[in-house]
């Protein structure tokens, strides 16, 4: 009796330790150990005659975890302790609960782990004649992925798709297997595979491709994806050039980079990457200036400043957005940054939902007036007047900026203070 109590105490401590580890940064690695300890604890409590206490303690620990880990722990309990106790109804109840939790899991990695665990449990229970009738009765309560048929031949084909290392290999695979992939049985198997392996996003790509091919024809879909992947490879190579001179040479050697919108769409889709934004700016600038001059601006900040001023004076503000993408340092230079941003916002006003988070053109130009020297303010005003003559539709807004820029900031501040005092 004393030994049993000591074992119970020891296992309870092991559960507490492993529960802490399973909720930590490397939690997934410790979850199987926690499941083992929980089952050992349940066995010990059951042997003392406290089966309900064992179930309650296990439920309490399991409930503390998110859906994915809950599903795994329930599968472990069903396949070990429940079966050892000949608790058929309890094992089936844990199975249904685990499947529900696995379906609720939004994290692809956890969803995959949990769903595969559920399918593994079903496979184990089906080998036991005592469970087969119960499994048939609850089949309708289980999601399709849990008990649906996933033939070995289909799994082999899907693995072949996943192992393809290039678009050429995938295209060859599609041409060879397309007729088979579009059968009802294979489509059903693909849906189950996507659910059971949600982290394998290429399976979703395969499903999307077959759906598109059914609607538009396989040849057209393959042509479109071939063009996309060719452009994507070209973009990756361009972004990988180690120096700006090599970057310039690569652009000159591959006119496909500047022909058509696909490359720009790809770079735009990678807008979180600074290098992608910069190269998108380079392509935009090719419509406004010679390519060698673009790279001069990229590699020399004073040249970039001169380019921005030229765009304004010569009535080409359309080049400013691309220049700001290409040379982001322009947005950090005193006077130049707020001056250029003021002009930029006159011609390219921000969306209403974004405007509240950014200064207005007048506020930007007020900053420029405070930061600039008398010479800078005078030259800046002259450029704004030249721009207003070339773009009369914006003359009123530009004249307002001229007024702000040519007002002595010190006098404006003193005047505002006196007015406030009065």
CSV table of C-alpha atoms in Angstrom, one decimal:
chain,number,residue,atom,x,y,z
A,1,UNK,CA,0.0,0.0,0.0
A,2,UNK,CA,2.9,2.3,0.9
A,3,UNK,CA,4.7,1.5,-2.3
A,4,UNK,CA,1.5,2.2,-4.4
A,5,UNK,CA,1.1,5.6,-2.7
A,6,UNK,CA,4.7,6.4,-3.2
A,7,UNK,CA,4.4,5.5,-6.9
A,8,UNK,CA,1.3,7.7,-7.2
A,9,UNK,CA,3.1,10.6,-5.7
A,10,UNK,CA,6.1,10.1,-8.0
A,11,UNK,CA,3.9,9.9,-11.1
A,12,UNK,CA,1.9,13.0,-10.0
A,13,UNK,CA,5.1,14.9,-9.8
A,14,UNK,CA,6.2,13.6,-13.2
A,15,UNK,CA,2.9,14.8,-14.7
A,16,UNK,CA,3.4,18.3,-13.2
A,17,UNK,CA,6.9,18.6,-14.6
A,18,UNK,CA,6.0,17.3,-18.0
A,19,UNK,CA,2.9,19.5,-18.2
A,20,UNK,CA,5.2,22.5,-17.6
A,21,UNK,CA,7.6,21.4,-20.3
A,22,UNK,CA,4.7,20.7,-22.7
A,23,UNK,CA,3.4,24.2,-22.3
A,24,UNK,CA,6.9,25.7,-22.9
A,25,UNK,CA,8.7,26.9,-26.0
A,26,UNK,CA,9.5,23.3,-27.1
A,27,UNK,CA,6.2,22.0,-26.0
A,28,UNK,CA,5.5,19.7,-28.9
A,29,UNK,CA,8.6,17.6,-28.2
A,30,UNK,CA,7.4,17.0,-24.6
A,31,UNK,CA,3.8,16.2,-25.3
A,32,UNK,CA,4.3,12.4,-25.9
A,33,UNK,CA,6.1,12.2,-22.5
A,34,UNK,CA,3.2,14.0,-20.9
A,35,UNK,CA,0.7,11.6,-22.5
A,36,UNK,CA,2.7,8.6,-21.1
A,37,UNK,CA,2.8,10.2,-17.6
A,38,UNK,CA,-0.9,10.9,-17.7
A,39,UNK,CA,-1.7,7.3,-18.7
A,40,UNK,CA,0.6,6.0,-15.9
A,41,UNK,CA,-1.2,8.3,-13.4
A,42,UNK,CA,-4.6,7.1,-14.6
A,43,UNK,CA,-3.5,3.5,-14.2
A,44,UNK,CA,-2.2,4.1,-10.6
A,45,UNK,CA,-5.4,5.9,-9.6
A,46,UNK,CA,-7.6,3.2,-11.1
A,47,UNK,CA,-5.7,0.6,-9.2
A,48,UNK,CA,-6.5,2.4,-5.9
A,49,UNK,CA,-10.2,2.2,-6.9
A,50,UNK,CA,-10.5,5.8,-7.9
A,51,UNK,CA,-11.3,5.5,-11.6
A,52,UNK,CA,-13.5,8.6,-11.7
A,53,UNK,CA,-10.7,10.5,-10.0
A,54,UNK,CA,-8.3,9.3,-12.6
A,55,UNK,CA,-10.6,10.4,-15.4
A,56,UNK,CA,-11.2,13.8,-13.7
A,57,UNK,CA,-7.4,14.4,-13.3
A,58,UNK,CA,-6.7,13.5,-16.9
A,59,UNK,CA,-9.5,15.7,-18.2
A,60,UNK,CA,-8.2,18.7,-16.1
A,61,UNK,CA,-4.7,18.5,-17.6
A,62,UNK,CA,-5.9,17.9,-21.1
A,63,UNK,CA,-8.3,20.9,-21.0
A,64,UNK,CA,-5.5,23.3,-20.3
A,65,UNK,CA,-4.0,22.8,-23.8
A,66,UNK,CA,-5.1,24.2,-27.1
A,67,UNK,CA,-7.1,22.1,-29.5
A,68,UNK,CA,-4.2,20.4,-31.3
A,69,UNK,CA,-2.5,19.1,-28.2
A,70,UNK,CA,-5.8,18.2,-26.7
A,71,UNK,CA,-6.6,15.9,-29.6
A,72,UNK,CA,-3.2,14.1,-29.3
A,73,UNK,CA,-3.6,13.6,-25.6
A,74,UNK,CA,-7.2,12.3,-26.1
A,75,UNK,CA,-5.9,9.9,-28.7
A,76,UNK,CA,-3.2,8.6,-26.4
A,77,UNK,CA,-5.7,8.1,-23.6
A,78,UNK,CA,-8.2,6.2,-25.8
A,79,UNK,CA,-5.5,3.9,-27.2
A,80,UNK,CA,-3.8,3.1,-23.9
A,81,UNK,CA,-5.7,3.6,-20.7
A,82,UNK,CA,-9.2,3.4,-22.1
A,83,UNK,CA,-8.5,0.2,-24.0
A,84,UNK,CA,-6.6,-1.3,-21.0
A,85,UNK,CA,-9.7,-0.7,-18.9
A,86,UNK,CA,-11.9,-2.3,-21.6
A,87,UNK,CA,-13.7,1.0,-21.7
A,88,UNK,CA,-15.0,0.8,-25.3
A,89,UNK,CA,-17.5,3.6,-24.9
A,90,UNK,CA,-14.9,5.8,-23.4
A,91,UNK,CA,-12.4,5.1,-26.1
A,92,UNK,CA,-15.0,6.0,-28.8
A,93,UNK,CA,-16.0,9.1,-26.9
A,94,UNK,CA,-12.3,10.2,-26.8
A,95,UNK,CA,-12.0,9.5,-30.5
A,96,UNK,CA,-14.9,11.7,-31.4
A,97,UNK,CA,-13.7,14.5,-29.1
A,98,UNK,CA,-10.2,14.2,-30.5
A,99,UNK,CA,-11.5,14.5,-34.1
A,100,UNK,CA,-13.5,17.6,-33.1
A,101,UNK,CA,-10.5,19.2,-31.6
A,102,UNK,CA,-8.3,18.4,-34.6
A,103,UNK,CA,-10.9,20.0,-36.8
A,104,UNK,CA,-10.9,23.1,-34.7
A,105,UNK,CA,-7.1,23.5,-34.9
A,106,UNK,CA,-6.1,26.4,-37.2
A,107,UNK,CA,-2.3,25.9,-37.0
A,108,UNK,CA,-1.3,23.7,-39.9
A,109,UNK,CA,1.4,21.9,-38.1
A,110,UNK,CA,-0.7,21.0,-35.1
A,111,UNK,CA,-3.7,20.2,-37.3
A,112,UNK,CA,-1.7,17.8,-39.3
A,113,UNK,CA,-0.2,16.1,-36.2
A,114,UNK,CA,-3.6,15.8,-34.5
A,115,UNK,CA,-5.5,14.5,-37.6
A,116,UNK,CA,-2.9,11.9,-38.3
A,117,UNK,CA,-3.1,10.8,-34.7
A,118,UNK,CA,-6.9,10.4,-35.0
A,119,UNK,CA,-6.5,8.4,-38.2
A,120,UNK,CA,-3.9,6.2,-36.5
A,121,UNK,CA,-6.3,5.5,-33.6
A,122,UNK,CA,-9.1,4.6,-36.0
A,123,UNK,CA,-6.8,2.2,-37.8
A,124,UNK,CA,-5.8,0.6,-34.4
A,125,UNK,CA,-9.4,0.3,-33.3
A,126,UNK,CA,-10.5,-1.2,-36.6
A,127,UNK,CA,-8.1,-4.1,-36.0
A,128,UNK,CA,-10.1,-5.0,-32.9
A,129,UNK,CA,-13.4,-6.8,-33.6
A,130,UNK,CA,-14.9,-5.4,-30.4
A,131,UNK,CA,-14.6,-1.9,-31.8
A,132,UNK,CA,-15.7,-2.3,-35.4
A,133,UNK,CA,-19.5,-2.1,-34.8
A,134,UNK,CA,-19.1,1.0,-32.6
A,135,UNK,CA,-16.8,2.6,-35.3
A,136,UNK,CA,-19.5,2.0,-37.9
A,137,UNK,CA,-22.1,3.6,-35.8
A,138,UNK,CA,-20.1,6.8,-35.2
A,139,UNK,CA,-18.7,7.1,-38.7
A,140,UNK,CA,-21.3,9.8,-39.5
A,141,UNK,CA,-20.1,11.8,-36.4
A,142,UNK,CA,-16.5,11.9,-37.7
A,143,UNK,CA,-15.2,14.3,-40.3
A,144,UNK,CA,-14.5,12.8,-43.8
A,145,UNK,CA,-10.7,13.1,-43.3
A,146,UNK,CA,-10.8,10.9,-40.2
A,147,UNK,CA,-12.0,7.7,-41.7
A,148,UNK,CA,-12.1,8.3,-45.5
A,149,UNK,CA,-10.2,6.1,-47.8
A,150,UNK,CA,-6.7,7.2,-48.7
A,151,UNK,CA,-5.3,4.5,-51.1
A,152,UNK,CA,-1.6,3.8,-51.1
A,153,UNK,CA,-1.5,4.4,-54.8
A,154,UNK,CA,-2.9,7.9,-54.3
A,155,UNK,CA,-0.4,8.7,-51.5
A,156,UNK,CA,2.4,7.6,-53.9
A,157,UNK,CA,1.2,10.0,-56.5
A,158,UNK,CA,0.8,12.9,-54.1
A,159,UNK,CA,4.3,12.2,-52.8
A,160,UNK,CA,5.6,12.3,-56.3
A,161,UNK,CA,4.1,15.7,-56.7
A,162,UNK,CA,5.5,16.9,-53.4
A,163,UNK,CA,9.0,15.7,-54.2
A,164,UNK,CA,9.2,17.5,-57.6
A,165,UNK,CA,11.9,20.1,-57.3
A,166,UNK,CA,11.1,22.3,-60.3
A,167,UNK,CA,8.1,23.4,-62.3
A,168,UNK,CA,9.3,21.3,-65.3
A,169,UNK,CA,9.0,18.2,-63.1
A,170,UNK,CA,5.5,19.2,-61.9
A,171,UNK,CA,4.4,19.9,-65.4
A,172,UNK,CA,5.5,16.5,-66.6
A,173,UNK,CA,3.7,14.9,-63.6
A,174,UNK,CA,0.5,16.8,-64.5
A,175,UNK,CA,0.6,15.8,-68.2
A,176,UNK,CA,1.2,12.1,-67.2
A,177,UNK,CA,-1.5,11.8,-64.4
A,178,UNK,CA,-4.1,14.5,-65.2
A,179,UNK,CA,-6.8,12.1,-66.4
A,180,UNK,CA,-6.4,10.0,-63.3
A,181,UNK,CA,-6.2,13.1,-61.0
A,182,UNK,CA,-9.6,14.3,-62.2
A,183,UNK,CA,-11.5,11.1,-61.3
A,184,UNK,CA,-13.9,11.3,-58.4
A,185,UNK,CA,-12.0,8.8,-56.3
A,186,UNK,CA,-8.7,10.6,-56.7
A,187,UNK,CA,-10.2,14.0,-56.0
A,188,UNK,CA,-11.7,12.7,-52.8
A,189,UNK,CA,-8.4,11.2,-51.8
A,190,UNK,CA,-6.7,14.6,-52.5
A,191,UNK,CA,-9.2,16.4,-50.3
A,192,UNK,CA,-8.4,13.9,-47.5
A,193,UNK,CA,-4.7,14.2,-48.0
A,194,UNK,CA,-5.0,18.0,-47.8
A,195,UNK,CA,-6.8,17.8,-44.5
A,196,UNK,CA,-4.4,15.2,-43.0
A,197,UNK,CA,-1.3,17.0,-44.3
A,198,UNK,CA,-2.3,20.7,-44.2
A,199,UNK,CA,1.3,21.8,-43.7
A,200,UNK,CA,2.0,20.4,-47.2
A,201,UNK,CA,0.7,23.5,-49.0
A,202,UNK,CA,1.8,22.1,-52.4
A,203,UNK,CA,-1.2,19.7,-52.2
A,204,UNK,CA,-3.5,22.7,-52.2
A,205,UNK,CA,-1.6,23.9,-55.3
A,206,UNK,CA,-2.3,20.6,-56.9
A,207,UNK,CA,-6.0,20.8,-56.1
A,208,UNK,CA,-6.2,24.4,-57.4
A,209,UNK,CA,-4.4,23.4,-60.6
A,210,UNK,CA,-6.7,20.5,-61.4
A,211,UNK,CA,-9.8,22.7,-60.7
A,212,UNK,CA,-8.4,25.4,-63.0
A,213,UNK,CA,-7.6,22.9,-65.7
A,214,UNK,CA,-11.1,21.5,-65.5
A,215,UNK,CA,-12.5,25.0,-66.2
A,216,UNK,CA,-10.0,26.4,-68.6
A,217,UNK,CA,-8.2,23.4,-70.1
A,218,UNK,CA,-4.9,21.8,-69.0
A,219,UNK,CA,-2.8,23.4,-71.8
A,220,UNK,CA,-3.8,26.9,-70.9
A,221,UNK,CA,-3.2,26.4,-67.2
A,222,UNK,CA,0.2,24.9,-67.8
A,223,UNK,CA,1.2,27.8,-70.1
A,224,UNK,CA,0.2,30.3,-67.5
A,225,UNK,CA,2.0,28.6,-64.7
A,226,UNK,CA,5.1,28.0,-66.9
A,227,UNK,CA,5.2,31.8,-67.6
A,228,UNK,CA,4.7,32.5,-63.9
A,229,UNK,CA,7.4,30.1,-62.7
A,230,UNK,CA,9.9,31.3,-65.4
A,231,UNK,CA,9.3,34.9,-64.2
A,232,UNK,CA,9.6,33.8,-60.5
A,233,UNK,CA,13.0,32.1,-61.3
A,234,UNK,CA,14.2,35.2,-63.1
A,235,UNK,CA,13.2,37.4,-60.1
A,236,UNK,CA,15.0,35.2,-57.6
A,237,UNK,CA,18.1,35.3,-59.7
A,238,UNK,CA,18.0,39.1,-60.0
A,239,UNK,CA,17.4,39.6,-56.3
A,240,UNK,CA,20.4,37.2,-55.6
A,241,UNK,CA,22.9,39.3,-57.5
A,242,UNK,CA,25.6,40.3,-54.9
A,243,UNK,CA,26.5,43.8,-56.1
A,244,UNK,CA,24.8,46.7,-57.8
A,245,UNK,CA,27.0,46.5,-61.0
A,246,UNK,CA,26.0,42.8,-61.4
A,247,UNK,CA,22.4,43.8,-60.7
A,248,UNK,CA,22.6,46.3,-63.5
A,249,UNK,CA,24.2,43.8,-65.9
A,250,UNK,CA,21.6,41.2,-65.1
A,251,UNK,CA,18.8,43.7,-65.9
A,252,UNK,CA,20.4,44.5,-69.2
A,253,UNK,CA,20.9,40.8,-70.1
A,254,UNK,CA,17.2,39.9,-69.3
A,255,UNK,CA,14.8,42.3,-71.0
A,256,UNK,CA,12.0,40.0,-69.8
A,257,UNK,CA,12.3,41.7,-66.5
A,258,UNK,CA,11.0,45.0,-67.9
A,259,UNK,CA,8.5,43.5,-70.5
A,260,UNK,CA,5.0,42.9,-69.2
A,261,UNK,CA,3.4,43.2,-65.7
A,262,UNK,CA,4.1,39.7,-64.3
A,263,UNK,CA,7.5,40.5,-62.9
A,264,UNK,CA,6.2,43.7,-61.2
A,265,UNK,CA,3.2,41.7,-59.8
A,266,UNK,CA,5.7,39.2,-58.3
A,267,UNK,CA,7.9,41.9,-56.8
A,268,UNK,CA,4.8,43.6,-55.5
A,269,UNK,CA,3.6,40.4,-53.8
A,270,UNK,CA,6.9,40.4,-51.9
A,271,UNK,CA,6.4,43.9,-50.5
A,272,UNK,CA,7.5,43.0,-47.0
A,273,UNK,CA,11.0,42.4,-48.4
A,274,UNK,CA,13.1,45.6,-48.8
A,275,UNK,CA,15.1,44.2,-51.7
A,276,UNK,CA,11.9,43.3,-53.6
A,277,UNK,CA,10.5,46.8,-53.0
A,278,UNK,CA,13.7,48.4,-54.2
A,279,UNK,CA,13.8,46.3,-57.4
A,280,UNK,CA,10.1,47.1,-58.1
A,281,UNK,CA,11.1,50.8,-57.8
A,282,UNK,CA,13.9,50.2,-60.3
A,283,UNK,CA,11.5,48.8,-62.8
A,284,UNK,CA,9.1,51.7,-62.3
A,285,UNK,CA,11.9,54.2,-62.9
A,286,UNK,CA,12.8,52.6,-66.3
A,287,UNK,CA,9.8,54.5,-67.6
A,288,UNK,CA,11.2,57.8,-66.5
A,289,UNK,CA,15.0,57.6,-66.9
A,290,UNK,CA,17.8,55.6,-68.5
A,291,UNK,CA,18.8,52.4,-66.6
A,292,UNK,CA,22.4,53.5,-65.9
A,293,UNK,CA,21.1,56.7,-64.4
A,294,UNK,CA,18.8,54.7,-62.1
A,295,UNK,CA,21.8,52.8,-60.7
A,296,UNK,CA,23.7,56.0,-60.2
A,297,UNK,CA,20.9,57.2,-58.0
A,298,UNK,CA,20.9,53.8,-56.2
A,299,UNK,CA,24.6,54.0,-55.4
A,300,UNK,CA,24.9,57.7,-54.8
A,301,UNK,CA,22.5,59.5,-52.5
A,302,UNK,CA,23.4,63.0,-53.8
A,303,UNK,CA,22.4,61.8,-57.3
A,304,UNK,CA,19.2,60.5,-55.9
A,305,UNK,CA,18.4,63.9,-54.3
A,306,UNK,CA,19.2,65.6,-57.6
A,307,UNK,CA,16.9,63.1,-59.4
A,308,UNK,CA,14.0,63.9,-57.0
A,309,UNK,CA,14.5,67.6,-57.5
A,310,UNK,CA,14.6,67.2,-61.3
A,311,UNK,CA,11.4,65.2,-61.3
A,312,UNK,CA,9.7,68.0,-59.4
A,313,UNK,CA,11.1,70.9,-61.5
A,314,UNK,CA,10.5,69.2,-64.8
A,315,UNK,CA,6.9,68.3,-64.1
A,316,UNK,CA,7.4,64.5,-63.6
A,317,UNK,CA,6.1,63.8,-60.1
A,318,UNK,CA,5.0,60.4,-61.4
A,319,UNK,CA,8.6,59.3,-60.9
A,320,UNK,CA,8.7,60.1,-57.2
A,321,UNK,CA,6.9,57.0,-55.9
A,322,UNK,CA,9.3,54.7,-57.8
A,323,UNK,CA,12.3,56.8,-56.7
A,324,UNK,CA,11.3,56.5,-53.0
A,325,UNK,CA,11.0,52.8,-53.3
A,326,UNK,CA,14.4,52.6,-55.0
A,327,UNK,CA,16.2,54.9,-52.6
A,328,UNK,CA,14.4,54.6,-49.3
A,329,UNK,CA,17.2,56.7,-47.7
A,330,UNK,CA,15.5,59.8,-49.3
A,331,UNK,CA,12.9,59.6,-46.6
A,332,UNK,CA,15.4,60.2,-43.9
A,333,UNK,CA,17.2,63.3,-45.1
A,334,UNK,CA,16.3,66.6,-43.3
A,335,UNK,CA,14.4,69.0,-45.5
A,336,UNK,CA,14.6,66.7,-48.6
A,337,UNK,CA,12.4,64.0,-47.0
A,338,UNK,CA,9.4,66.2,-45.9
A,339,UNK,CA,9.7,68.4,-49.1
A,340,UNK,CA,9.5,65.4,-51.4
A,341,UNK,CA,6.7,63.8,-49.3
A,342,UNK,CA,4.7,66.9,-49.5
A,343,UNK,CA,4.8,66.9,-53.3
A,344,UNK,CA,4.2,63.2,-53.4
A,345,UNK,CA,1.0,63.5,-51.4
A,346,UNK,CA,-0.3,66.3,-53.5
A,347,UNK,CA,-0.2,64.0,-56.6
A,348,UNK,CA,-0.7,60.7,-54.8
A,349,UNK,CA,-3.0,61.3,-51.8
A,350,UNK,CA,-3.2,58.6,-49.3
A,351,UNK,CA,-6.4,56.5,-48.8
A,352,UNK,CA,-8.8,57.9,-46.2
A,353,UNK,CA,-8.1,55.0,-43.8
A,354,UNK,CA,-4.4,55.7,-44.0
A,355,UNK,CA,-4.4,59.5,-44.0
A,356,UNK,CA,-4.9,59.9,-40.3
A,357,UNK,CA,-1.6,58.2,-39.6
A,358,UNK,CA,0.5,60.5,-41.9
A,359,UNK,CA,1.1,64.2,-42.0
A,360,UNK,CA,-0.8,66.2,-44.6
A,361,UNK,CA,1.1,67.9,-47.5
A,362,UNK,CA,0.9,71.2,-45.6
A,363,UNK,CA,2.3,69.6,-42.5
A,364,UNK,CA,5.1,67.9,-44.4
A,365,UNK,CA,6.0,71.3,-46.1
A,366,UNK,CA,5.9,72.9,-42.7
A,367,UNK,CA,8.5,70.4,-41.5
A,368,UNK,CA,10.6,71.2,-44.6
A,369,UNK,CA,10.4,74.9,-43.9
A,370,UNK,CA,11.7,74.4,-40.3
A,371,UNK,CA,14.5,72.1,-41.4
A,372,UNK,CA,15.7,73.9,-44.5
A,373,UNK,CA,18.1,76.7,-44.9
A,374,UNK,CA,17.1,80.0,-46.6
A,375,UNK,CA,18.8,78.8,-49.8
A,376,UNK,CA,17.0,75.4,-49.7
A,377,UNK,CA,13.6,77.0,-49.1
A,378,UNK,CA,14.1,79.5,-52.0
A,379,UNK,CA,15.2,76.8,-54.5
A,380,UNK,CA,12.4,74.5,-53.3
A,381,UNK,CA,9.8,77.2,-53.9
A,382,UNK,CA,11.2,77.9,-57.4
A,383,UNK,CA,10.8,74.2,-58.2
A,384,UNK,CA,7.2,74.1,-56.9
A,385,UNK,CA,6.4,77.1,-59.1
A,386,UNK,CA,7.9,75.4,-62.1
A,387,UNK,CA,5.9,72.3,-61.3
A,388,UNK,CA,2.7,74.3,-61.0
A,389,UNK,CA,3.2,75.8,-64.4
A,390,UNK,CA,3.6,72.3,-65.9
A,391,UNK,CA,0.8,70.7,-63.9
A,392,UNK,CA,-1.8,73.5,-63.7
A,393,UNK,CA,-4.5,71.1,-62.3
A,394,UNK,CA,-2.5,71.0,-59.1
A,395,UNK,CA,-1.4,74.7,-59.1
A,396,UNK,CA,-3.6,75.8,-56.2
A,397,UNK,CA,-2.2,73.0,-53.9
A,398,UNK,CA,1.3,73.7,-55.0
A,399,UNK,CA,1.0,77.5,-54.5
A,400,UNK,CA,-0.2,76.8,-50.9
A,401,UNK,CA,3.0,74.8,-50.4
A,402,UNK,CA,5.0,77.6,-51.8
A,403,UNK,CA,3.4,80.0,-49.2
A,404,UNK,CA,4.3,77.6,-46.4
A,405,UNK,CA,7.9,77.2,-47.6
A,406,UNK,CA,8.6,80.9,-48.1
A,407,UNK,CA,7.2,82.0,-44.7
A,408,UNK,CA,10.1,82.4,-42.3
A,409,UNK,CA,9.6,79.7,-39.7
A,410,UNK,CA,10.9,81.9,-36.9
A,411,UNK,CA,8.4,84.7,-37.7
A,412,UNK,CA,5.6,82.3,-38.2
A,413,UNK,CA,6.2,80.8,-34.8
A,414,UNK,CA,6.5,84.2,-33.2
A,415,UNK,CA,3.3,85.4,-34.9
A,416,UNK,CA,1.5,82.3,-33.9
A,417,UNK,CA,2.6,82.7,-30.3
A,418,UNK,CA,1.5,86.4,-30.2
A,419,UNK,CA,-1.8,85.5,-31.7
A,420,UNK,CA,-2.3,82.7,-29.2
A,421,UNK,CA,-1.5,85.1,-26.4
A,422,UNK,CA,-4.0,87.7,-27.7
